[in-house]
mmCIF file of C-alpha atoms in Angstrom:
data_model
loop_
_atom_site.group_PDB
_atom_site.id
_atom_site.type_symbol
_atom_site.label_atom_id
_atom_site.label_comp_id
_atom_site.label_asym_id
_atom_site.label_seq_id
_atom_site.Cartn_x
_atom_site.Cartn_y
_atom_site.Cartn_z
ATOM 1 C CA UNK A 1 -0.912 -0.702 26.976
ATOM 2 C CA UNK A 2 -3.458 -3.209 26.316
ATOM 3 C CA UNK A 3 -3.418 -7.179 25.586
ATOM 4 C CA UNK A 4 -5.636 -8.614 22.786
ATOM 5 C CA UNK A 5 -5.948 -12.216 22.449
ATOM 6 C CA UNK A 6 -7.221 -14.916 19.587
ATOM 7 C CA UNK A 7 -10.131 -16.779 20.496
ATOM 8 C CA UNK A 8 -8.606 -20.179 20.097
ATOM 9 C CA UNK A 9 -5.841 -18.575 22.505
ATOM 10 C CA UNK A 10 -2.663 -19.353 20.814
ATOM 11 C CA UNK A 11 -1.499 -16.023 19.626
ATOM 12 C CA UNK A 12 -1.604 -12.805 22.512
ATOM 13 C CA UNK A 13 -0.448 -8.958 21.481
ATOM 14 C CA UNK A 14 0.389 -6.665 24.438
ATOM 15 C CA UNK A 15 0.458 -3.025 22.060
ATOM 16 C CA UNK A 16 0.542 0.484 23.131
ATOM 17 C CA UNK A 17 -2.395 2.767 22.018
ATOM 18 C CA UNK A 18 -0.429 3.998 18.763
ATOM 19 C CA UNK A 19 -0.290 0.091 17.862
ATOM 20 C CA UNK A 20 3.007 -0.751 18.420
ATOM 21 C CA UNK A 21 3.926 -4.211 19.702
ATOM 22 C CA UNK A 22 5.254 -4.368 22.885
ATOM 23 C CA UNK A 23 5.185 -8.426 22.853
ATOM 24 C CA UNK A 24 3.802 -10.422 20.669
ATOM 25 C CA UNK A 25 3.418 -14.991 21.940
ATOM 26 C CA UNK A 26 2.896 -17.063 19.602
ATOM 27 C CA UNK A 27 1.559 -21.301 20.785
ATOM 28 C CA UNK A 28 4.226 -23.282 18.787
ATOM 29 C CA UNK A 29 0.456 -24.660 17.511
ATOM 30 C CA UNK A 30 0.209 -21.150 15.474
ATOM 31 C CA UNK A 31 3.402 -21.706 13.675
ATOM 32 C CA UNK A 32 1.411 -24.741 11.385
ATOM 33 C CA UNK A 33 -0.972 -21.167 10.053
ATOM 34 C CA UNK A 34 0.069 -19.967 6.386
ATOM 35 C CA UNK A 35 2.587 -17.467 7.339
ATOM 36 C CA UNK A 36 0.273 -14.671 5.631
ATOM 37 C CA UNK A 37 -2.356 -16.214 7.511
ATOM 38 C CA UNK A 38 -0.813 -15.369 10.683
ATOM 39 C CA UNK A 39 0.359 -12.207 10.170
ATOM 40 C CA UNK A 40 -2.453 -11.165 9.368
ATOM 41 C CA UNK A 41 -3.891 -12.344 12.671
ATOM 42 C CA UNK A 42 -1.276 -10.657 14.267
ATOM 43 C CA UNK A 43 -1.258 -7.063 12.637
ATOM 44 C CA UNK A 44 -5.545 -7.985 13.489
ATOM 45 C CA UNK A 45 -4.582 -8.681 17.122
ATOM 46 C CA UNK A 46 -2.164 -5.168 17.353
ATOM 47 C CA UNK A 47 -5.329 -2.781 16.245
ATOM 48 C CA UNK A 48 -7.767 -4.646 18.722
ATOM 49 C CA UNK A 49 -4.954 -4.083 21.561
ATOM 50 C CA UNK A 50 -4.570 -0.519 20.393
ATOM 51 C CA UNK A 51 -8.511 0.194 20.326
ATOM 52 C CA UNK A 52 -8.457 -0.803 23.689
ATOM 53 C CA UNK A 53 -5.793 0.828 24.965
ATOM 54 C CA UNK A 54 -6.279 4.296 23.717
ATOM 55 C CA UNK A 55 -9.905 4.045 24.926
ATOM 56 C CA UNK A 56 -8.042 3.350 28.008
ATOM 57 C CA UNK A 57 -5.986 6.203 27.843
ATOM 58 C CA UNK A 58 -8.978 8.505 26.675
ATOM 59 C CA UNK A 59 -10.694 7.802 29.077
ATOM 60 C CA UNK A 60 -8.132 8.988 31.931
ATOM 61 C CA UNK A 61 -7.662 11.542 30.210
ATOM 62 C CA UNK A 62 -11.313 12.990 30.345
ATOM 63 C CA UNK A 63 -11.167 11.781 34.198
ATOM 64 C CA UNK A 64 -7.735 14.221 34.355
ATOM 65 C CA UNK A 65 -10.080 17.298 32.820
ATOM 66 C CA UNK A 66 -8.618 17.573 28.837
ATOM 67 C CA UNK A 67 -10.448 19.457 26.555
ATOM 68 C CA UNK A 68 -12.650 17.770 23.639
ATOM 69 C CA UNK A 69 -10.270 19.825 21.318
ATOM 70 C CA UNK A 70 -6.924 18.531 22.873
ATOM 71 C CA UNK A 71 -8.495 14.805 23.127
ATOM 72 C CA UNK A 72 -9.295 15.016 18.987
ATOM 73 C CA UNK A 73 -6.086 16.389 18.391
ATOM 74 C CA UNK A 74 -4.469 13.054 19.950
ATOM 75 C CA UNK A 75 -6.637 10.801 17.288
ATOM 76 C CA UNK A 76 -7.387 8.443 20.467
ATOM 77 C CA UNK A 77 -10.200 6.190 19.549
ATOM 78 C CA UNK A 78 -14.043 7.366 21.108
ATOM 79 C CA UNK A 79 -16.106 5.119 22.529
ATOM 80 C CA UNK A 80 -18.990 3.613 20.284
ATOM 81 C CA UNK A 81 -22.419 6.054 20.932
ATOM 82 C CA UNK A 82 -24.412 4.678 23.724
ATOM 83 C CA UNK A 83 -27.894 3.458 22.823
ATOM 84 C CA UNK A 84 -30.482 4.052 25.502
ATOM 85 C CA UNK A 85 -31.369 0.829 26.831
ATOM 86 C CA UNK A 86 -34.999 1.521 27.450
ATOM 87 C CA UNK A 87 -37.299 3.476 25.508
ATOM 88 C CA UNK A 88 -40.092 5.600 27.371
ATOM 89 C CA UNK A 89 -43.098 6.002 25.216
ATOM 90 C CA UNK A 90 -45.077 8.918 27.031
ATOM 91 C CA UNK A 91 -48.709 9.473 26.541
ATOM 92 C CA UNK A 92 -49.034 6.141 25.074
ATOM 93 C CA UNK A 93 -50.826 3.939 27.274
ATOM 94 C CA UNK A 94 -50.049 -0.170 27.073
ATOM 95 C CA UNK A 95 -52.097 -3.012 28.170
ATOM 96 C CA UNK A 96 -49.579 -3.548 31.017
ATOM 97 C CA UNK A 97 -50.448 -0.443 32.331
ATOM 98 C CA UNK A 98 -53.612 0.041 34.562
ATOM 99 C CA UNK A 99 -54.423 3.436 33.693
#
């Protein structure tokens, strides 16, 4: 389970990793939104908290030793590709360099 939260604050989501609202609270501020308005927001807020959570849950799982196969079969989200922070240019010399 995972929480996701507007930015101004006034609506929260707690959602399992398949989506499914566990609790949705809404400020009494929130209820002044066009109603499409909010659910929208809302049905917004229940992906984000399922994103979360089933990186959540991929994650132990990988910890716990499941396959690849068995982890794609689930549909849990994967985490975005990690870009390397640093590039190394070798054989290039730079004029920080003393060489």
């Amino acid at each position: 389970m995972s929480i996701a939260t507007s930015t101004n604050g006034g609506l929260r989501v707690r959602a399992n990793d398949q989506g499914t609202p566990l609790q949705i609270t809404i400020e009494p501020g929130e209820l002044r939104r066009e109603p499409q308005e909010l659910a929208n927001a809302i049905v917004r807020l229940c992906a984000e908290a399922a994103t979360s959570a089933g990186l959540a849950r991929r994650a132990e799982l990988e910890r716990a030793g499941v396959a690849e196969p068995v982890l794609r079969a689930l549909r849990l989200p994967e985490p975005p590709p990690r870009t390397p922070s640093a590039v190394v240019d070798e054989g290039i010399d730079s004029w920080l360099r003393r060489g």
